[in-house]
């Protein structure tokens, strides 16, 4: 089982979530951890030349006076070159605090990834005006003349993500196709959303 641990509240979340189910913080960039992890170590041993039993030792340099199985002292004359190595793995299990069946696949947020610099705009559930005078605070919209003051409306619900162009001056495109003003358009994972000269990859958080 894979999961992410929220760095704000410490809640464990399914690995495919990008916002915390407890505090709604952005956890998309946090590392994914695994419930079952393997701890590897090296086992050292010598094989008794008389009884052929494997005799464990702490390291390659440890000396053995006699075989604990047959009592013969022939094993003490074995050189370091005779030491055998075996890699062993121990499985460590960590209990997961969340219940997996509480995750129903609902949409929790929208991530817009700028294709120019890779920075992310996180838009939680709700209805937002996008633009220089909109509801989302970002330099991509404020400091540029190409994006209109009230360029478009994005709505994120539990079931879908949609956008409506607000009769913008420099238009809105989905995958290179211009959308008509005042018409609802559904966004899906992997779409490329263009607002004037700004291109974003659509990533839907569930």
XYZ file of N, CA and C in Angstrom:
618
model
N 0.844 -1.189 0.000
C 0.000 0.000 0.000
C 0.884 1.246 0.000
N 0.619 2.179 -0.916
C 1.394 3.405 -0.996
C 0.576 4.574 -0.463
N 1.267 5.564 0.107
C 0.570 6.687 0.706
C 1.488 7.904 0.767
N 0.880 9.064 0.998
C 1.611 10.305 1.251
C 1.236 10.792 2.642
N 2.210 11.331 3.384
C 1.953 11.881 4.712
C 1.942 13.398 4.609
N 0.816 14.005 4.958
C 0.678 15.464 4.879
C 1.682 16.133 5.818
N 2.429 17.113 5.296
C 3.421 17.794 6.130
C 2.803 18.897 6.979
N 1.501 19.110 6.838
C 0.816 20.120 7.646
C 0.166 19.502 8.885
N -0.606 18.410 8.668
C -1.350 17.824 9.786
C -0.913 16.405 10.126
N -0.048 15.794 9.289
C 0.444 14.454 9.567
C -0.477 13.335 9.129
N -1.574 13.652 8.435
C -2.523 12.639 7.995
C -1.940 11.809 6.860
N -2.195 10.502 6.884
C -1.782 9.626 5.793
C -2.875 9.591 4.737
N -2.482 9.807 3.490
C -3.419 9.886 2.376
C -3.065 8.845 1.322
N -4.052 8.364 0.559
C -3.732 7.487 -0.571
C -2.761 8.171 -1.520
N -1.892 7.401 -2.148
C -0.833 7.967 -2.988
C -1.371 8.727 -4.186
N -2.588 8.392 -4.633
C -3.129 9.059 -5.812
C -3.914 10.323 -5.476
N -3.868 10.762 -4.216
C -4.469 12.048 -3.858
C -3.409 13.143 -3.918
N -3.826 14.354 -4.285
C -2.906 15.482 -4.372
C -3.230 16.560 -3.344
N -4.361 16.418 -2.648
C -4.684 17.304 -1.535
C -5.048 16.446 -0.332
N -4.718 16.929 0.860
C -4.923 16.149 2.086
C -6.408 15.987 2.383
N -6.829 14.777 2.741
C -8.230 14.517 3.052
C -8.627 15.109 4.402
N -7.635 15.513 5.202
C -7.917 16.072 6.521
C -7.943 17.600 6.506
N -6.885 18.221 5.931
C -6.768 19.686 6.002
C -6.780 20.353 4.635
N -6.883 19.570 3.556
C -6.970 20.080 2.183
C -5.686 20.755 1.707
N -4.563 20.495 2.393
C -3.282 21.075 1.966
C -2.784 20.378 0.704
N -1.959 21.078 -0.069
C -1.382 20.505 -1.284
C -0.290 19.504 -0.900
N -0.475 18.231 -1.271
C 0.521 17.201 -0.964
C 1.074 16.577 -2.240
N 0.833 17.244 -3.376
C 1.183 16.658 -4.673
C 2.683 16.457 -4.853
N 3.501 17.271 -4.176
C 4.949 17.173 -4.340
C 5.620 16.373 -3.227
N 4.828 15.855 -2.285
C 5.398 15.074 -1.187
C 5.756 13.670 -1.670
N 6.787 13.059 -1.083
C 7.205 11.725 -1.534
C 6.162 10.661 -1.213
N 6.101 9.656 -2.067
C 5.196 8.525 -1.857
C 5.925 7.464 -1.041
N 5.289 7.024 0.043
C 5.872 5.997 0.890
C 5.143 4.676 0.678
N 5.801 3.597 1.074
C 5.247 2.264 0.872
C 4.989 1.597 2.214
N 3.831 0.958 2.316
C 3.466 0.291 3.567
C 4.440 -0.832 3.889
N 4.776 -1.622 2.890
C 5.703 -2.737 3.094
C 7.051 -2.387 2.486
N 8.038 -2.180 3.319
C 9.375 -1.862 2.852
C 10.324 -2.992 3.243
N 11.332 -3.220 2.425
C 12.279 -4.295 2.695
C 13.598 -3.727 3.205
N 14.069 -4.285 4.308
C 15.344 -3.897 4.891
C 16.362 -4.987 4.562
N 17.369 -4.622 3.778
C 18.363 -5.600 3.345
C 19.568 -5.593 4.280
N 20.143 -6.763 4.506
C 21.351 -6.876 5.311
C 22.170 -8.054 4.782
N 23.422 -8.139 5.246
C 24.326 -9.197 4.796
C 24.555 -10.190 5.937
N 24.393 -11.454 5.626
C 24.682 -12.517 6.591
C 26.055 -13.098 6.258
N 26.920 -13.193 7.290
C 28.247 -13.785 7.121
C 28.271 -15.152 7.809
N 28.883 -16.130 7.163
C 28.992 -17.444 7.791
C 30.149 -18.233 7.169
N 30.592 -19.233 7.920
C 31.585 -20.184 7.423
C 30.964 -21.571 7.409
N 31.453 -22.401 6.517
C 30.963 -23.777 6.432
C 31.997 -24.701 7.068
N 31.551 -25.412 8.081
C 32.464 -26.325 8.779
C 32.963 -27.398 7.803
N 34.282 -27.582 7.696
C 34.817 -28.579 6.754
C 34.544 -30.019 7.173
N 34.113 -30.216 8.428
C 33.873 -31.574 8.917
C 32.398 -31.953 8.782
N 31.505 -31.153 9.426
C 30.081 -31.515 9.425
C 29.271 -30.771 8.368
N 29.893 -29.784 7.708
C 29.280 -29.022 6.616
C 28.146 -28.095 7.065
N 28.023 -27.849 8.359
C 27.025 -26.907 8.839
C 27.475 -25.465 8.561
N 26.490 -24.584 8.354
C 26.781 -23.156 8.213
C 26.838 -22.527 9.600
N 27.953 -21.882 9.901
C 28.154 -21.271 11.212
C 28.173 -19.757 11.035
N 27.192 -19.074 11.618
C 27.080 -17.620 11.472
C 28.186 -16.907 12.237
N 28.694 -15.827 11.637
C 29.658 -14.955 12.302
C 29.202 -13.510 12.131
N 29.715 -12.609 12.980
C 29.265 -11.219 12.974
C 29.798 -10.445 11.775
N 31.018 -10.726 11.384
C 31.629 -10.035 10.253
C 32.714 -10.925 9.659
N 33.353 -10.423 8.618
C 34.346 -11.232 7.909
C 35.581 -11.530 8.753
N 35.858 -10.700 9.756
C 37.085 -10.848 10.535
C 36.918 -11.715 11.782
N 35.675 -12.031 12.155
C 35.470 -12.789 13.391
C 36.066 -14.198 13.280
N 36.733 -14.620 14.346
C 37.366 -15.939 14.374
C 36.536 -16.901 15.215
N 36.494 -18.154 14.782
C 35.749 -19.192 15.497
C 36.726 -20.268 15.951
N 36.672 -20.633 17.224
C 37.602 -21.636 17.758
C 37.194 -23.044 17.374
N 35.882 -23.302 17.414
C 35.419 -24.637 17.056
C 33.985 -24.566 16.549
N 33.602 -25.581 15.820
C 32.249 -25.639 15.268
C 31.252 -25.900 16.399
N 30.194 -25.098 16.524
C 29.214 -25.323 17.590
C 28.363 -26.568 17.365
N 28.432 -27.144 16.163
C 27.611 -28.317 15.859
C 28.355 -29.635 16.132
N 29.621 -29.714 15.667
C 30.356 -30.972 15.836
C 31.520 -30.858 16.821
N 31.864 -29.629 17.206
C 32.934 -29.432 18.176
C 34.328 -29.509 17.602
N 34.466 -29.741 16.301
C 35.784 -29.846 15.687
C 36.406 -28.461 15.538
N 37.745 -28.378 15.721
C 38.408 -27.081 15.637
C 38.965 -26.793 14.246
N 38.630 -27.606 13.274
C 39.143 -27.398 11.919
C 38.642 -26.078 11.326
N 37.497 -25.609 11.813
C 36.912 -24.391 11.251
C 37.750 -23.154 11.560
N 38.543 -23.213 12.659
C 39.320 -22.032 13.029
C 40.479 -21.786 12.070
N 40.842 -22.798 11.289
C 41.947 -22.646 10.354
C 41.497 -22.108 8.991
N 40.198 -21.901 8.837
C 39.697 -21.356 7.578
C 40.076 -19.884 7.465
N 40.487 -19.454 6.293
C 40.918 -18.069 6.076
C 39.716 -17.162 5.810
N 40.005 -15.854 5.727
C 38.957 -14.872 5.445
C 38.299 -15.146 4.091
N 39.072 -15.676 3.163
C 38.537 -15.958 1.828
C 37.411 -16.989 1.853
N 37.330 -17.754 2.929
C 36.313 -18.806 3.006
C 34.970 -18.290 3.527
N 34.935 -17.031 3.967
C 33.702 -16.475 4.523
C 32.642 -16.355 3.426
N 31.468 -16.868 3.710
C 30.349 -16.804 2.769
C 29.481 -15.583 3.097
N 28.871 -14.999 2.056
C 27.976 -13.855 2.240
C 26.616 -14.176 1.629
N 25.592 -13.739 2.322
C 24.237 -13.941 1.811
C 23.404 -12.700 2.125
N 22.774 -12.131 1.095
C 21.914 -10.965 1.314
C 20.540 -11.446 1.738
N 20.072 -10.915 2.849
C 18.752 -11.296 3.349
C 17.892 -10.046 3.453
N 16.585 -10.219 3.304
C 15.647 -9.102 3.357
C 14.616 -9.363 4.435
N 14.319 -8.321 5.175
C 13.303 -8.404 6.220
C 12.197 -7.422 5.865
N 10.978 -7.896 5.814
C 9.866 -7.047 5.427
C 9.327 -6.311 6.647
N 9.271 -4.992 6.525
C 8.761 -4.160 7.601
C 7.375 -3.678 7.222
N 6.409 -3.829 8.112
C 5.033 -3.438 7.838
C 4.627 -2.297 8.749
N 4.083 -1.262 8.150
C 3.604 -0.116 8.912
C 2.091 -0.048 8.780
N 1.400 0.122 9.905
C -0.055 0.190 9.869
C -0.509 1.512 9.277
N -1.484 1.455 8.390
C -2.030 2.642 7.760
C -3.248 3.102 8.550
N -3.278 4.397 8.894
C -4.324 4.905 9.761
C -5.629 5.180 9.022
N -5.550 5.484 7.713
C -6.784 5.786 7.009
C -7.427 4.501 6.504
N -8.710 4.553 6.259
C -9.431 3.423 5.697
C -9.554 3.629 4.204
N -9.084 2.657 3.448
C -9.030 2.813 2.001
C -10.416 2.984 1.392
N -11.430 2.335 1.980
C -12.748 2.393 1.369
C -13.435 3.744 1.563
N -12.807 4.682 2.313
C -13.384 6.013 2.446
C -13.076 6.870 1.229
N -12.174 6.432 0.380
C -11.816 7.187 -0.818
C -12.745 6.781 -1.952
N -13.559 7.729 -2.446
C -14.581 7.403 -3.441
C -14.245 7.897 -4.837
N -13.050 8.445 -5.033
C -12.657 8.889 -6.363
C -13.165 10.259 -6.748
N -13.771 10.992 -5.817
C -14.284 12.323 -6.129
C -13.143 13.292 -6.424
N -13.432 14.281 -7.251
C -12.441 15.303 -7.578
C -12.284 16.243 -6.389
N -11.043 16.488 -5.995
C -10.787 17.349 -4.840
C -10.176 18.688 -5.228
N -9.541 18.758 -6.398
C -8.899 20.008 -6.809
C -8.434 19.891 -8.253
N -8.062 21.033 -8.802
C -7.494 21.103 -10.151
C -6.097 21.686 -10.058
N -5.156 21.052 -10.750
C -3.800 21.584 -10.842
C -3.551 22.036 -12.270
N -3.148 23.296 -12.425
C -2.738 23.819 -13.722
C -1.226 23.963 -13.702
N -0.546 23.188 -14.546
C 0.917 23.160 -14.564
C 1.397 23.997 -15.743
N 2.070 25.101 -15.447
C 2.535 25.988 -16.506
C 3.595 25.290 -17.345
N 3.389 25.240 -18.650
C 4.311 24.511 -19.522
C 5.631 25.246 -19.723
N 5.680 26.511 -19.358
C 6.910 27.278 -19.547
C 7.911 27.036 -18.420
N 7.430 27.039 -17.176
C 8.359 26.904 -16.047
C 8.009 25.771 -15.089
N 6.905 25.048 -15.339
C 6.551 23.899 -14.514
C 5.887 24.224 -13.195
N 5.657 25.500 -12.904
C 5.020 25.867 -11.640
C 3.534 25.505 -11.672
N 2.994 25.267 -10.471
C 1.637 24.738 -10.362
C 0.697 25.768 -9.734
N -0.483 25.908 -10.333
C -1.576 26.671 -9.727
C -2.583 25.650 -9.213
N -2.829 25.643 -7.910
C -3.769 24.696 -7.311
C -5.108 25.388 -7.114
N -6.156 24.827 -7.710
C -7.498 25.403 -7.631
C -8.407 24.402 -6.921
N -8.839 24.683 -5.693
C -9.709 23.753 -4.964
C -11.132 23.773 -5.509
N -11.975 22.904 -4.946
C -13.369 22.849 -5.380
C -14.036 24.213 -5.217
N -14.805 24.593 -6.229
C -15.493 25.877 -6.193
C -15.560 26.481 -7.578
N -16.062 27.708 -7.641
C -16.223 28.429 -8.904
C -15.385 29.693 -8.841
N -14.513 29.907 -9.844
C -13.537 30.988 -9.770
C -13.456 31.745 -11.097
N -13.348 33.067 -10.979
C -13.049 33.894 -12.135
C -11.536 33.897 -12.342
N -11.108 33.663 -13.582
C -9.694 33.623 -13.915
C -9.336 34.873 -14.705
N -8.280 35.574 -14.285
C -7.853 36.760 -15.005
C -7.143 37.738 -14.091
N -6.769 38.890 -14.647
C -6.033 39.892 -13.874
C -6.842 40.389 -12.683
N -8.170 40.407 -12.808
C -9.032 40.841 -11.711
C -9.847 39.668 -11.165
N -9.323 38.470 -11.341
C -10.054 37.279 -10.941
C -9.802 36.860 -9.505
N -10.218 35.624 -9.202
C -10.155 35.104 -7.833
C -8.857 34.374 -7.525
N -8.103 33.976 -8.543
C -6.877 33.210 -8.347
C -5.679 34.157 -8.376
N -4.925 34.187 -7.290
C -3.779 35.092 -7.184
C -2.541 34.437 -7.793
N -2.127 34.927 -8.945
C -0.927 34.413 -9.598
C -0.386 35.450 -10.563
N 0.930 35.525 -10.666
C 1.568 36.481 -11.569
C 1.285 36.170 -13.030
N 0.897 34.926 -13.324
C 0.601 34.582 -14.713
C -0.549 35.430 -15.258
N -1.442 35.864 -14.391
C -2.604 36.633 -14.824
C -2.447 38.129 -14.542
N -1.744 38.468 -13.466
C -1.662 39.868 -13.049
C -0.707 40.696 -13.902
N 0.468 40.148 -14.182
C 1.544 40.956 -14.761
C 1.610 40.903 -16.282
N 0.607 40.351 -16.920
C 0.629 40.233 -18.376
C -0.584 40.944 -18.975
N -0.377 41.529 -20.136
C -1.460 42.258 -20.785
C -2.339 41.366 -21.651
N -1.878 40.128 -21.887
C -2.596 39.269 -22.823
C -3.819 38.613 -22.191
N -3.728 38.247 -20.916
C -4.856 37.625 -20.230
C -5.825 38.718 -19.801
N -7.086 38.553 -20.143
C -8.085 39.580 -19.837
C -8.303 39.707 -18.334
N -8.917 40.828 -17.945
C -9.192 41.055 -16.529
C -10.104 39.999 -15.946
N -11.123 39.622 -16.697
C -12.029 38.534 -16.308
C -12.105 37.582 -17.500
N -11.057 36.795 -17.637
C -10.828 36.013 -18.849
C -11.797 34.835 -18.989
N -11.948 34.060 -17.907
C -12.767 32.848 -17.980
C -13.202 32.444 -16.578
N -14.169 31.537 -16.532
C -14.649 30.999 -15.256
C -14.341 29.504 -15.216
N -13.644 29.080 -14.163
C -13.357 27.657 -13.959
C -14.168 27.174 -12.764
N -14.821 26.038 -12.934
C -15.595 25.448 -11.836
C -15.108 24.027 -11.584
N -14.784 23.745 -10.328
C -14.324 22.418 -9.915
C -15.366 21.830 -8.973
N -15.989 20.726 -9.373
C -16.948 20.031 -8.518
C -16.422 18.634 -8.218
N -17.164 17.879 -7.416
C -16.749 16.513 -7.088
C -16.745 15.599 -8.307
N -17.521 15.975 -9.338
C -17.697 15.085 -10.487
C -16.963 15.536 -11.741
N -16.741 16.866 -11.909
C -16.145 17.336 -13.154
C -15.471 18.685 -12.970
N -14.638 19.028 -13.966
C -13.993 20.337 -14.021
C -14.385 20.977 -15.347
N -14.836 22.224 -15.300
C -15.292 22.882 -16.518
C -14.752 24.304 -16.590
N -14.766 24.854 -17.811
C -14.326 26.228 -18.029
C -15.267 26.900 -19.018
N -15.542 28.181 -18.783
C -16.364 28.992 -19.679
C -15.575 30.247 -20.028
N -15.329 30.455 -21.309
C -14.652 31.681 -21.729
C -15.597 32.864 -21.534
N -15.066 33.936 -20.930
C -15.891 35.096 -20.582
C -15.747 36.199 -21.640
N -15.830 35.771 -22.912
C -15.687 36.706 -24.032
C -14.351 37.450 -23.951
N -13.284 36.673 -23.708
C -11.954 37.248 -23.513
C -11.411 37.848 -24.807
N -10.491 38.802 -24.654
C -9.930 39.503 -25.813
C -9.007 38.597 -26.622
N -8.194 37.780 -25.927
C -7.208 36.942 -26.615
C -7.543 35.452 -26.558
N -8.773 35.144 -26.174
C -9.350 33.813 -26.359
C -8.812 32.748 -25.390
N -9.538 31.636 -25.390
C -9.207 30.460 -24.585
C -9.214 29.244 -25.501
N -8.224 28.357 -25.306
C -8.097 27.179 -26.157
C -7.968 25.926 -25.293
N -8.534 24.828 -25.774
C -8.329 23.508 -25.175
C -7.714 22.619 -26.244
N -6.497 22.157 -25.980
C -5.759 21.320 -26.939
C -5.655 21.985 -28.311
N -5.449 23.301 -28.303
C -5.263 24.040 -29.547
C -6.537 24.475 -30.234
N -7.683 24.079 -29.706
C -8.964 24.442 -30.311
C -9.623 25.560 -29.512
N -9.946 26.647 -30.191
C -10.574 27.776 -29.515
C -11.983 27.400 -29.071
N -12.328 27.777 -27.834
C -13.680 27.512 -27.346
C -14.519 28.777 -27.492
N -15.811 28.588 -27.698
C -16.700 29.727 -27.904
C -17.068 30.359 -26.563
N -17.213 31.679 -26.535
C -17.567 32.365 -25.282
C -18.909 31.890 -24.734
N -18.989 31.893 -23.411
C -20.229 31.623 -22.682
C -20.748 30.195 -22.853
N -19.888 29.287 -23.333
C -20.254 27.871 -23.448
C -19.420 27.047 -22.474
N -20.061 26.113 -21.794
C -19.373 25.257 -20.829
C -18.572 24.185 -21.552
N -17.293 24.028 -21.155
C -16.411 23.015 -21.733
C -15.788 22.191 -20.609
N -15.818 20.873 -20.750
C -15.285 19.975 -19.731
C -13.783 19.792 -19.937
N -13.028 19.875 -18.841
C -11.588 19.618 -18.861
C -11.318 18.231 -18.292
N -10.361 17.519 -18.902
C -9.976 16.204 -18.406
C -8.462 16.158 -18.228
N -8.002 15.131 -17.523
C -6.567 14.956 -17.288
C -5.788 14.968 -18.601
N -4.698 15.737 -18.622
C -3.830 15.754 -19.787
C -4.168 16.811 -20.813
N -5.327 17.465 -20.674
C -5.661 18.558 -21.593
C -4.632 19.678 -21.478
N -4.447 20.405 -22.575
C -3.618 21.609 -22.553
C -4.558 22.805 -22.665
N -4.593 23.596 -21.606
C -5.463 24.766 -21.539
C -4.629 26.008 -21.820
N -5.041 26.787 -22.822
C -4.321 28.005 -23.185
C -5.199 29.213 -22.896
N -4.689 30.098 -22.046
C -5.348 31.368 -21.746
C -4.482 32.461 -22.349
N -4.919 33.017 -23.482
C -4.106 33.985 -24.224
C -2.779 33.332 -24.595
N -1.647 33.804 -24.004
C -0.341 33.226 -24.344
C 0.178 32.273 -23.277
N -0.641 31.945 -22.279
C -0.211 31.074 -21.188
C -0.778 29.669 -21.379
N 0.123 28.659 -21.437
C -0.301 27.276 -21.630
C -0.122 26.485 -20.339
N -1.155 25.715 -19.997
C -1.141 24.920 -18.774
C -1.566 23.486 -19.085
N -0.883 22.541 -18.439
C -1.336 21.147 -18.495
C -2.353 20.929 -17.383
N -3.448 20.274 -17.719
C -4.517 20.020 -16.756
C -4.233 18.723 -16.002
N -4.242 18.807 -14.675
C -4.080 17.623 -13.827
C -5.187 17.650 -12.782
N -6.048 16.651 -12.807
C -7.201 16.612 -11.904
C -6.866 15.755 -10.691
N -7.031 16.333 -9.511
C -6.714 15.644 -8.258
C -7.948 14.919 -7.745
N -7.760 13.649 -7.388
C -8.872 12.849 -6.864
C -8.519 12.298 -5.495
